[in-house]
Tab-separated table of C-alpha atoms in Angstrom:
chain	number	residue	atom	x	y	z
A	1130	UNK	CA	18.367	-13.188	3.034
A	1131	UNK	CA	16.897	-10.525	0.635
A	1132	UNK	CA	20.740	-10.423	-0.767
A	1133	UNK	CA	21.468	-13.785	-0.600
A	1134	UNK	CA	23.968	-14.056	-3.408
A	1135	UNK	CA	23.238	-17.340	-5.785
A	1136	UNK	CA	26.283	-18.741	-7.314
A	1137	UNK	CA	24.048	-20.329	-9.924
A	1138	UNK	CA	22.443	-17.324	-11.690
A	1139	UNK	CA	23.105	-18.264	-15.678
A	1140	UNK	CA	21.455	-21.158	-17.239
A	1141	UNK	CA	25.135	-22.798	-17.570
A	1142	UNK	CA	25.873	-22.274	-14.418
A	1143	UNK	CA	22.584	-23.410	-12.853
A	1144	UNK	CA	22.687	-26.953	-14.851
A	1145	UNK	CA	26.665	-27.222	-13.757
A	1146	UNK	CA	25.284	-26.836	-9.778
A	1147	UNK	CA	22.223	-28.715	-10.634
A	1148	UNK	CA	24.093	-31.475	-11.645
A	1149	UNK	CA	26.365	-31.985	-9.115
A	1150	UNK	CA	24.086	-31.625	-6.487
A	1151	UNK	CA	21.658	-34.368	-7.902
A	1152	UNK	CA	24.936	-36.914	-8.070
A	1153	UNK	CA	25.679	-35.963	-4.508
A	1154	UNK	CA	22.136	-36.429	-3.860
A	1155	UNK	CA	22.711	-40.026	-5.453
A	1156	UNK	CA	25.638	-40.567	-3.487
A	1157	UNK	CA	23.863	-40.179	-0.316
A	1158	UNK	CA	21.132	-42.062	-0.908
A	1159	UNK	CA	22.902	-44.802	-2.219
A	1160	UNK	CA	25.834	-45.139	0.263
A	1161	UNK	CA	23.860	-45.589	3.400
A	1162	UNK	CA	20.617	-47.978	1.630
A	1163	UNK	CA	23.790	-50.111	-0.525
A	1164	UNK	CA	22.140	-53.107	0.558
A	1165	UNK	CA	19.051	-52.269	-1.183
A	1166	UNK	CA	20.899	-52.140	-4.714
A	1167	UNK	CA	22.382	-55.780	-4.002
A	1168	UNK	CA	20.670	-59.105	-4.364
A	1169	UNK	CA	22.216	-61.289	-1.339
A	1170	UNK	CA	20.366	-59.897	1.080
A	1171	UNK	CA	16.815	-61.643	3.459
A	1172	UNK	CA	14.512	-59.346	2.721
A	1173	UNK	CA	12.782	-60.486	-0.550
A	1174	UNK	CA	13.545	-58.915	-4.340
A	1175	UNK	CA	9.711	-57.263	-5.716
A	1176	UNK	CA	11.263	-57.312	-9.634
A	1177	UNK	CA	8.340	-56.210	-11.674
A	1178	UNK	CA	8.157	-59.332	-13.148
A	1179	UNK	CA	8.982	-62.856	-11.786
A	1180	UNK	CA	10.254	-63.936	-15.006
A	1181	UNK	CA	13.219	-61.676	-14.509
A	1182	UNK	CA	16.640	-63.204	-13.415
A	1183	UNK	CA	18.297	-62.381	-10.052
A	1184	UNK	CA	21.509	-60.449	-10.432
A	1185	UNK	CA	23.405	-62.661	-7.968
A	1186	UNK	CA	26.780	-61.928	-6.478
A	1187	UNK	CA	29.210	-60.294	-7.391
A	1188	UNK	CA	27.547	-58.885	-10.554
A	1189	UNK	CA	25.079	-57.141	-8.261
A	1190	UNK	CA	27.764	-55.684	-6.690
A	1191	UNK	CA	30.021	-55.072	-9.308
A	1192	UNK	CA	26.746	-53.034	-11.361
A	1193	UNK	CA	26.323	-50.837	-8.076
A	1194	UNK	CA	30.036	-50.349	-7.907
A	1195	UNK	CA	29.938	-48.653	-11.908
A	1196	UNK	CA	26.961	-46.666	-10.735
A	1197	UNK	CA	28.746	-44.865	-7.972
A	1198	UNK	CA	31.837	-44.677	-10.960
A	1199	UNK	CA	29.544	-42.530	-13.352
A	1200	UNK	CA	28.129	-40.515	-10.621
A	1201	UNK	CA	31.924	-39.448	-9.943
A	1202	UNK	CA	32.500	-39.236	-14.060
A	1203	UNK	CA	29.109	-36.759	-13.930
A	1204	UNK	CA	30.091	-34.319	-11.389
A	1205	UNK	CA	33.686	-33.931	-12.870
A	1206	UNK	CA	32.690	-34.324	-16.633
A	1207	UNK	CA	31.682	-30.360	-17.878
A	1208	UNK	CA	29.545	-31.987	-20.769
A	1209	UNK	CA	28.397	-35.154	-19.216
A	1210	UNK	CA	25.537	-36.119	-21.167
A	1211	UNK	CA	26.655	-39.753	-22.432
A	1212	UNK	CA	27.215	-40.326	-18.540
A	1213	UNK	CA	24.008	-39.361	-17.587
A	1214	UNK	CA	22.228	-40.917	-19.804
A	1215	UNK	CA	24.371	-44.547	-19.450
A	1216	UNK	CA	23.808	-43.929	-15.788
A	1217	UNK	CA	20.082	-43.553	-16.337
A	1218	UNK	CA	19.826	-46.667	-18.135
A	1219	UNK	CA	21.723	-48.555	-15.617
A	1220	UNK	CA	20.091	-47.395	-12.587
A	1221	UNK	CA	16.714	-47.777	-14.417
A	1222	UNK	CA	16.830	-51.697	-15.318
A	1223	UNK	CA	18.621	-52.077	-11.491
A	1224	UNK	CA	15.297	-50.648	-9.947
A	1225	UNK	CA	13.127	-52.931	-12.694
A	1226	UNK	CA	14.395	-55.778	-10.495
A	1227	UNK	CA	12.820	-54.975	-6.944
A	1228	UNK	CA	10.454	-52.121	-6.604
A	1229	UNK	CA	11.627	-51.350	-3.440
A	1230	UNK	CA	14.002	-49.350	-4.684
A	1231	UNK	CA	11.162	-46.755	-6.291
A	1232	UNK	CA	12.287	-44.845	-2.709
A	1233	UNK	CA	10.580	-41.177	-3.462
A	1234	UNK	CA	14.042	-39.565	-3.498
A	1235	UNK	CA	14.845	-41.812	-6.069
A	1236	UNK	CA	12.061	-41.592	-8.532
A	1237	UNK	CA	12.830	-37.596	-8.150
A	1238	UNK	CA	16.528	-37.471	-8.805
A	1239	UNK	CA	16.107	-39.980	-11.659
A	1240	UNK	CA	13.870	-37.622	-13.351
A	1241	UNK	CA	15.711	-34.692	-12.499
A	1242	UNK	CA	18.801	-36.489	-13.927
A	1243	UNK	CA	16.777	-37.526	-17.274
A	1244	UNK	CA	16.046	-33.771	-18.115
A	1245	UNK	CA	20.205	-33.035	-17.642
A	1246	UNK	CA	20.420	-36.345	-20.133
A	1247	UNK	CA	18.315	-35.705	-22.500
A	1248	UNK	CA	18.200	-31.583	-22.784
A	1249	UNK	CA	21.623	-30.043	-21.364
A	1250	UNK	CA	24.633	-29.433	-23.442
A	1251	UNK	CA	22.550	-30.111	-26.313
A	1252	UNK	CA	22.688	-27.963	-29.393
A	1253	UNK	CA	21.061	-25.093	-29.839
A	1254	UNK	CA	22.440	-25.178	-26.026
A	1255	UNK	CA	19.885	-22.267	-25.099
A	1256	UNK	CA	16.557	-23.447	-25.673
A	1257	UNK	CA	17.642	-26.862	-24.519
A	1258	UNK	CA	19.238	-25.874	-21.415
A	1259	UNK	CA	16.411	-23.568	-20.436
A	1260	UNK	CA	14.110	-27.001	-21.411
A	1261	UNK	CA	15.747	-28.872	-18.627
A	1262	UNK	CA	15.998	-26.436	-15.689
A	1263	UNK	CA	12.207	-25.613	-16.310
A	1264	UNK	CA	11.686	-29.529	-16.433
A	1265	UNK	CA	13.589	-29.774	-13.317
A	1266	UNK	CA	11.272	-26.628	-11.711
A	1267	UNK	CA	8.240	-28.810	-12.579
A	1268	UNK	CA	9.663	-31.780	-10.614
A	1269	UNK	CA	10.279	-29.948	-7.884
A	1270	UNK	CA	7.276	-27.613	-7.521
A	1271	UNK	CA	5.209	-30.797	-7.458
A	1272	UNK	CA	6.599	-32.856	-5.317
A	1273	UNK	CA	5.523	-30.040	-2.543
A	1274	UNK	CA	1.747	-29.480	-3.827
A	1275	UNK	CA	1.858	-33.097	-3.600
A	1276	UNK	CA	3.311	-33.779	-0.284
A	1277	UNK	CA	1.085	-31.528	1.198
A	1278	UNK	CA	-1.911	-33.075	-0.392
A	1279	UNK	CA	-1.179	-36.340	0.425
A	1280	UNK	CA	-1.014	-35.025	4.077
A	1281	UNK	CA	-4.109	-33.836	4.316
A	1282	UNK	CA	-5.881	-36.614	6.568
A	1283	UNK	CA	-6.871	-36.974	10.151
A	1284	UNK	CA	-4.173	-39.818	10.230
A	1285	UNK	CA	-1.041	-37.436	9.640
A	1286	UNK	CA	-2.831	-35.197	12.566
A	1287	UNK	CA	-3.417	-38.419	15.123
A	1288	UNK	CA	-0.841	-40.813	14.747
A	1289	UNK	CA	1.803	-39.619	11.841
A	1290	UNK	CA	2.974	-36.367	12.923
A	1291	UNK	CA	2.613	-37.259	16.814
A	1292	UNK	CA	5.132	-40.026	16.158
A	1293	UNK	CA	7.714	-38.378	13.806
A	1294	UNK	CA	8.181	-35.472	16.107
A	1295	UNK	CA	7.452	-37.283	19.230
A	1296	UNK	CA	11.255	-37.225	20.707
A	1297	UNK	CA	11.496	-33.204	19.415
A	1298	UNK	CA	8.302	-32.643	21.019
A	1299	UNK	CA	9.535	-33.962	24.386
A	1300	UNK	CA	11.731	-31.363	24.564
A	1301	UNK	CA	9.763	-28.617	24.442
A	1302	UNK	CA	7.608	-26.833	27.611
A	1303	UNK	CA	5.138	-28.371	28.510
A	1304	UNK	CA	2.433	-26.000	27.183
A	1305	UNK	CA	3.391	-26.775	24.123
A	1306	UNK	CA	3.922	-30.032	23.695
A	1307	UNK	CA	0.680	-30.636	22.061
A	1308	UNK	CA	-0.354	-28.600	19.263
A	1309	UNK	CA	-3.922	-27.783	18.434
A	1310	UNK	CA	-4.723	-29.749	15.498
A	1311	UNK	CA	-5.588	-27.144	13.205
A	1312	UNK	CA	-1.737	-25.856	13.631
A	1313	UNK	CA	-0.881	-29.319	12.448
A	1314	UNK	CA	-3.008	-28.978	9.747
A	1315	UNK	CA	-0.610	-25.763	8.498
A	1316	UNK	CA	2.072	-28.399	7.763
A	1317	UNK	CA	0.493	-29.818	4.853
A	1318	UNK	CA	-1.149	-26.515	3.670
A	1319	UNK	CA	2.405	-24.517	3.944
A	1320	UNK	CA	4.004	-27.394	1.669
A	1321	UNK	CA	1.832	-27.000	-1.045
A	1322	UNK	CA	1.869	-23.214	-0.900
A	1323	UNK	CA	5.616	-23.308	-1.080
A	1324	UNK	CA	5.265	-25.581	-4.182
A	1325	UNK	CA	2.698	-23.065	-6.000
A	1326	UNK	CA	4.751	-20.172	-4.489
A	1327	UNK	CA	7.285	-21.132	-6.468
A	1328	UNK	CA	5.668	-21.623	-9.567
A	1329	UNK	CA	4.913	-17.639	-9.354
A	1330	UNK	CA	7.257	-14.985	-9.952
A	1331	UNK	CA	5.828	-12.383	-7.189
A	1332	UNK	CA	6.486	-15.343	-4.282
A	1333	UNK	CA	9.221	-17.138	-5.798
A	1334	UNK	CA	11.766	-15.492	-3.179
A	1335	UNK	CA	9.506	-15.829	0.194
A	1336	UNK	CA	9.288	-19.336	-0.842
A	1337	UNK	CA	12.410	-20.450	-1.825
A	1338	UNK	CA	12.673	-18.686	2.012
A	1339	UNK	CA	10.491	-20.576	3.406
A	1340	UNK	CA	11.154	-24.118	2.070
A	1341	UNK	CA	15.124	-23.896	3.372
A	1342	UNK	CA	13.379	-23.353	6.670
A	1343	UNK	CA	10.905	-25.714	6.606
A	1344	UNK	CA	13.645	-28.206	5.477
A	1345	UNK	CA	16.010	-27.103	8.518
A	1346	UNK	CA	13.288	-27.827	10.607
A	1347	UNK	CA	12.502	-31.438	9.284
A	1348	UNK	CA	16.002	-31.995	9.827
A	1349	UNK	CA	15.919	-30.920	13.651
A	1350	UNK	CA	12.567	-33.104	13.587
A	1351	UNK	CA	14.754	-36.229	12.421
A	1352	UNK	CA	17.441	-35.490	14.127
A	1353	UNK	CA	15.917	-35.553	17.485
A	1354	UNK	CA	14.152	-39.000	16.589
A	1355	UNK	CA	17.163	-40.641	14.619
A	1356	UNK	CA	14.454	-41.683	12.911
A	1357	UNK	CA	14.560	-42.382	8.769
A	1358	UNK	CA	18.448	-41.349	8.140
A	1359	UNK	CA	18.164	-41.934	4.411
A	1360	UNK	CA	15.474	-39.148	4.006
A	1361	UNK	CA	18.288	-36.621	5.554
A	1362	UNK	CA	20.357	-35.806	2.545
A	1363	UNK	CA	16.994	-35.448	1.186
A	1364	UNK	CA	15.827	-32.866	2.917
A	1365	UNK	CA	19.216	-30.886	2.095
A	1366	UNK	CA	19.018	-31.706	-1.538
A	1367	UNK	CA	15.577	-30.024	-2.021
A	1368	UNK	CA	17.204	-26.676	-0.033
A	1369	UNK	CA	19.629	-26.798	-2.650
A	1370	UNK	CA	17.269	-27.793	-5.821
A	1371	UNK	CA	15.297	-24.308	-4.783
A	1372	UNK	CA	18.043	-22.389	-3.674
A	1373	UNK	CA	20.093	-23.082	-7.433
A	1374	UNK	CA	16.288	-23.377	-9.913
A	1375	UNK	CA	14.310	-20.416	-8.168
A	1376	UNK	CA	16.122	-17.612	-6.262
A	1377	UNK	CA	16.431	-14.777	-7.546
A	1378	UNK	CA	14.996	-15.944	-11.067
A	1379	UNK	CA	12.174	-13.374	-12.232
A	1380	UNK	CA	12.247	-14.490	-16.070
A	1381	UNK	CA	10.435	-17.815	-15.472
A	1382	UNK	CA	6.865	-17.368	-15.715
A	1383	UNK	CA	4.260	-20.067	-14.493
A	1384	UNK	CA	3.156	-20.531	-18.174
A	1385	UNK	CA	7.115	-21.414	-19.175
A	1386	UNK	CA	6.978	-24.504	-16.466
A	1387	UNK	CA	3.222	-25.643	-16.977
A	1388	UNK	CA	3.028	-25.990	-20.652
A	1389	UNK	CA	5.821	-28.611	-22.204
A	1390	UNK	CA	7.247	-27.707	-25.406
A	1391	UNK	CA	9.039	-30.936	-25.884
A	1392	UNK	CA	8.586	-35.051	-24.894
A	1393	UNK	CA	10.240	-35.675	-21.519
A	1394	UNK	CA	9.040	-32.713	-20.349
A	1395	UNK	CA	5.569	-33.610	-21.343
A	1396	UNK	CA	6.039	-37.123	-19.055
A	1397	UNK	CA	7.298	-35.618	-16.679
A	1398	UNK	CA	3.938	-33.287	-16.374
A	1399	UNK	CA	1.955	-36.637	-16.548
A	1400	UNK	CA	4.159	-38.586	-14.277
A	1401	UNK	CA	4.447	-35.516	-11.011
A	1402	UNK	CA	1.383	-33.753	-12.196
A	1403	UNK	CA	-1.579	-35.419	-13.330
A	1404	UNK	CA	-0.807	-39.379	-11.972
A	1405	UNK	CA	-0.541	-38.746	-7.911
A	1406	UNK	CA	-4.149	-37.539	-8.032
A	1407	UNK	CA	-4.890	-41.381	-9.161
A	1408	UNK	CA	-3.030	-42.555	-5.552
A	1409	UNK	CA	-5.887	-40.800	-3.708
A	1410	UNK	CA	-7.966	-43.518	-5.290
A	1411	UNK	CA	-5.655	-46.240	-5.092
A	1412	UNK	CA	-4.614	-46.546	-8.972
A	1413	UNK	CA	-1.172	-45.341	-8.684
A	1414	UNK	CA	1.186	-45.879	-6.416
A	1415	UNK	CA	1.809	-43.687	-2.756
A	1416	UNK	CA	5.480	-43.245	-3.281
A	1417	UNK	CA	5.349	-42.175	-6.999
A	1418	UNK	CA	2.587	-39.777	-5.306
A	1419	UNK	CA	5.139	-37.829	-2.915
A	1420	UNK	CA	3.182	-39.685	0.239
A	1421	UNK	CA	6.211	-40.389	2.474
A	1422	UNK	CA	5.313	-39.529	5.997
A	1423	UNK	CA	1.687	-39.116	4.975
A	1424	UNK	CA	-0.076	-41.187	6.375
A	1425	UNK	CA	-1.929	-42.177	3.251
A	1426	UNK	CA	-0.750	-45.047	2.768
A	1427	UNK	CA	-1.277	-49.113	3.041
A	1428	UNK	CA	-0.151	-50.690	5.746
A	1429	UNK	CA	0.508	-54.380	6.458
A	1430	UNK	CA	1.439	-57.016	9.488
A	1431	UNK	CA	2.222	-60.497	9.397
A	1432	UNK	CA	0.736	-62.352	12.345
A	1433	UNK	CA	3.020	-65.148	14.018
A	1434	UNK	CA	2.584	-67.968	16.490
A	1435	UNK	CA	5.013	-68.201	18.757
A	1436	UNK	CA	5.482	-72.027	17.096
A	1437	UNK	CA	6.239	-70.012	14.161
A	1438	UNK	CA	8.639	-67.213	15.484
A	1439	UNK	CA	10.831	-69.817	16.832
A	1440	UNK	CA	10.916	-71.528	12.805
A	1441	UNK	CA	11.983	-67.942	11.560
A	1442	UNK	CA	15.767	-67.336	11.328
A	1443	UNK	CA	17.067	-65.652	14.365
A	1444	UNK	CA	18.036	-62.207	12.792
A	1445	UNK	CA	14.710	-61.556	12.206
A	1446	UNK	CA	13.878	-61.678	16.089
A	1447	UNK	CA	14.430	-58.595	16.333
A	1448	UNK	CA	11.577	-57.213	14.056
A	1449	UNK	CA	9.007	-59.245	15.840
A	1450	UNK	CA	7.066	-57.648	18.868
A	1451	UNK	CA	6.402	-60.369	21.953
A	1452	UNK	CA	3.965	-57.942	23.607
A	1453	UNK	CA	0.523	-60.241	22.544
A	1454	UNK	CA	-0.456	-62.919	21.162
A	1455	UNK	CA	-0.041	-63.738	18.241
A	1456	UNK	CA	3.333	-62.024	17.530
A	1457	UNK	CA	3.946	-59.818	14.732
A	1458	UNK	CA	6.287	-59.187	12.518
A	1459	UNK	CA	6.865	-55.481	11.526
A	1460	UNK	CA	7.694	-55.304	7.858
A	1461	UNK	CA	8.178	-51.715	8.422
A	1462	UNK	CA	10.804	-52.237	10.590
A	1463	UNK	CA	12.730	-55.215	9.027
A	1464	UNK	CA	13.156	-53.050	5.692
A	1465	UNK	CA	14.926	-50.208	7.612
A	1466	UNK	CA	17.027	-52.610	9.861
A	1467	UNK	CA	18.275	-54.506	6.977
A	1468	UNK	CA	18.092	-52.151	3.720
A	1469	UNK	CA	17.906	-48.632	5.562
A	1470	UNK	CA	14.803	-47.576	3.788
A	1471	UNK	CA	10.918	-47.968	4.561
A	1472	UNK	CA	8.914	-50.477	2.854
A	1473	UNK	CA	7.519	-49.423	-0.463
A	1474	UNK	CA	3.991	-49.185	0.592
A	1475	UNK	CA	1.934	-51.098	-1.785
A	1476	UNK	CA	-0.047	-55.078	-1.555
A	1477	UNK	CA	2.099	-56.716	-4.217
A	1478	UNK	CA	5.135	-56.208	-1.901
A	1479	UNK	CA	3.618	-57.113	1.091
A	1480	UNK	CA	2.450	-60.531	-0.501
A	1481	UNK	CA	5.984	-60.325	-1.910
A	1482	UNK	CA	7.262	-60.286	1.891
A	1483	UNK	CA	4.968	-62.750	3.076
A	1484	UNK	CA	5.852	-65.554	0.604
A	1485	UNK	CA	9.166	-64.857	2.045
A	1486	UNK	CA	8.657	-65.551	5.606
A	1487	UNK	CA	6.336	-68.609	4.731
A	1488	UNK	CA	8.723	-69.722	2.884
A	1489	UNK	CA	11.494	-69.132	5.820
A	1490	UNK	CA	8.746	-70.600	7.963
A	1491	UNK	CA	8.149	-73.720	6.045
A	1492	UNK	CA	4.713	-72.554	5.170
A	1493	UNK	CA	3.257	-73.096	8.291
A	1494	UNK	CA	-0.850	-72.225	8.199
A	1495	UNK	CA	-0.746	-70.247	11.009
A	1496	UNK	CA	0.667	-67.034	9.327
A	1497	UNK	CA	-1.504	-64.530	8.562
A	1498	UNK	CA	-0.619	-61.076	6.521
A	1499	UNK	CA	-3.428	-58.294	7.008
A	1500	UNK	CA	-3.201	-55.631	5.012
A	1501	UNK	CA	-4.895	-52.311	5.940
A	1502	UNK	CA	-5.985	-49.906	2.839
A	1503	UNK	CA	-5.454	-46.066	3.099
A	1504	UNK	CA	-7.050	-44.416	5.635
A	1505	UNK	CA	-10.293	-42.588	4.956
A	1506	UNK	CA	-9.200	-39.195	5.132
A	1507	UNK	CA	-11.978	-37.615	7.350
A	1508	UNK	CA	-12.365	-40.510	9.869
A	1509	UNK	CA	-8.763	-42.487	9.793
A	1510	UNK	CA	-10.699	-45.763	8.842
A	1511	UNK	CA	-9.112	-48.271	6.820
A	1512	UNK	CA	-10.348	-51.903	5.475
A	1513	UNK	CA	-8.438	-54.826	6.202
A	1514	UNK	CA	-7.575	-58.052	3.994
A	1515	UNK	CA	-6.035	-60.623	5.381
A	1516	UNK	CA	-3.807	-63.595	3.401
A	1517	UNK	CA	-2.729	-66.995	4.965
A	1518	UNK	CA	0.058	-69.005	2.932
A	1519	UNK	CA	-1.663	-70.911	0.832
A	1520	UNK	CA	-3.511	-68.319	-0.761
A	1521	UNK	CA	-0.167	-66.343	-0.891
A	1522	UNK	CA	1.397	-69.230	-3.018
A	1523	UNK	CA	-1.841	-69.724	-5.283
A	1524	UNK	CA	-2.343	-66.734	-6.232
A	1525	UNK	CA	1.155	-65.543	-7.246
């Protein structure tokens, strides 16, 4: 590995790999989640306002359709920069009409495509091109110190990691099975030192190392549990983003990506940087925050009669556990059955989804959505709230 030859040494040839991976990237996120992107669909639209108009068929489809066209148009193109930045636009008012679709890999490769847009290829091409690969660095670095923050909680020990890795577990002796929980703890603590190792030139190398390793085995991990598919690509993405922005680069210095010399790069700082340490608090949101599989995050329910299940449409049956009384419906689960991603943790969309199944419902008053806050990170504790229909409707 110590000679691992990079294709992608020179600035121009880093932004030309950098660029087609992200659109890949795109490509897989967007293929398998299309439904997400399209407006005739069940589960509800969170726009992030109500006075903005559905996109209803086939417009919906027919602005998806031109993204995946200028995706194609950016890998091919050798100076795309009018693609990028029309695709930016487009794909940036399409997410302004359901927040759902702020999915963490997408808020990453959006931002990673906004420093190609608005730096590459742009006279004097040297300073400019170096602007957006260190921009790109600072995305990247962050999003591990970040992910391993976030998982920093008794929760991720007890009940996140146990579940995630549950099936890969299984197959291992049974000594092992069960790991201590301070070697769970080293999860969390190795992400973030990847992230700062990177953002150093003496353990650039070891951590570009480790972080294709760690990200081979998240991929066994979700492999085993078939769990999550739209996170996969992901993982193989963020191999790549290291592997083609940090191997083998010694003329980077920490200063270089901490301190922005121009705009974007300063939002960017703000947005990866500074605002996730406001999610800890609840003032920004978890998956702007790099807190998937965290979990440090809300968490909501919507109680059901059984009166009530038998009101709901049948295709959503399936998403409703008979084990008690009352039934349940897990939101959780009807957002990857129908739009292949997991619910964008936050109370406005879970108020969002509950209007929806009253509404489905007829309103009936015995629906109930609780809503649990994030966990306290020592103990696991969380607070609940819980909304019946009529306060749903009144307080929209």
């Amino acid at each position: 590995m110590k000679h691992l030859q990079n294709p992608c040494l020179e600035p121009d040839q880093k932004l030309v790999c950098l660029k087609i991976t992200i659109a890949f990237a795109f490509f897989c996120g967007f293929g398998p989640s299309w439904r997400l992107w399209v407006s005739s669909r069940q589960f509800p639209l969170s726009p992030i306002s109500d006075s903005l108009p559905i996109i209803t068929f086939p417009f919906d489809l027919a602005w998806f359709i031109l993204l995946f066209g200028l995706l194609l148009g950016i890998i091919i193109a050798s100076k795309p920069r009018i693609l990028i930045l029309t695709f930016l636009v487009l794909a940036g008012i399409l997410s302004s009409f359901d927040q759902m679709r702020w999915q963490p890999w997408f808020y990453q490769y959006f931002f990673m495509m906004a420093a190609l847009g608005f730096y590459a290829w742009k006279k004097p091409e040297v300073r400019n091109n170096q602007t957006a690969l260190k921009t790109c660095r600072f995305v990247v670095i962050f999003t591990y110190v970040w992910s391993g923050i976030q998982k920093l909680n008794v929760n991720f020990v007890t009940q996140t990691w146990p579940d995630l890795a549950g099936p890969f577990l299984g197959l291992l002796p049974e000594g092992v099975k069960k790991l201590p929980s301070f070697l769970i703890l080293m999860i969390p603590l190795l992400e973030t030192s990847i992230g700062l190792g990177l953002l150093t030139r003496k353990y650039r190398n070891t951590s570009v190392i480790l972080a294709i390793a760690t990200h081979g085995f998240v991929l066994l991990v979700l492999f085993t549990s078939g769990e999550n598919t739209i996170v996969w690509p992901w993982n193989i993405a963020m191999a790549l983003f290291v592997l083609i922005l940090f191997w083998q680069d010694s003329e980077t210095s920490p200063r270089k990506v901490l301190l922005p010399t121009k705009l974007f790069h300063t939002l960017v700082l703000v947005l990866f940087g500074v605002l996730p340490v406001f999610s800890l608090i609840g003032l920004w949101d978890s998956y702007l925050s790099s807190a998937l599989y965290s979990g440090n995050t809300e968490q909501a329910v919507i109680y059901l009669s059984p009166a009530t299940v038998e009101r709901l449409p049948s295709n959503l049956h399936q998403y409703i556990w008979q084990h008690t009384e009352p039934f349940f419906l897990d939101i959780n689960r009807w957002a990857y059955g129908e739009l292949n991603v997991p619910v964008y943790p936050e109370s406005r969309i879970f108020k969002k989804v509950a209007i929806q199944v009253c509404s489905l419902a007829n309103g009936p008053p015995d629906i109930k959505l609780r809503i649990t806050s994030s966990p306290n990170p020592l103990t696991g504790l969380r607070e609940s709230a819980f909304y019946d229909c009529e306060h749903l409707y009144t307080s929209r």
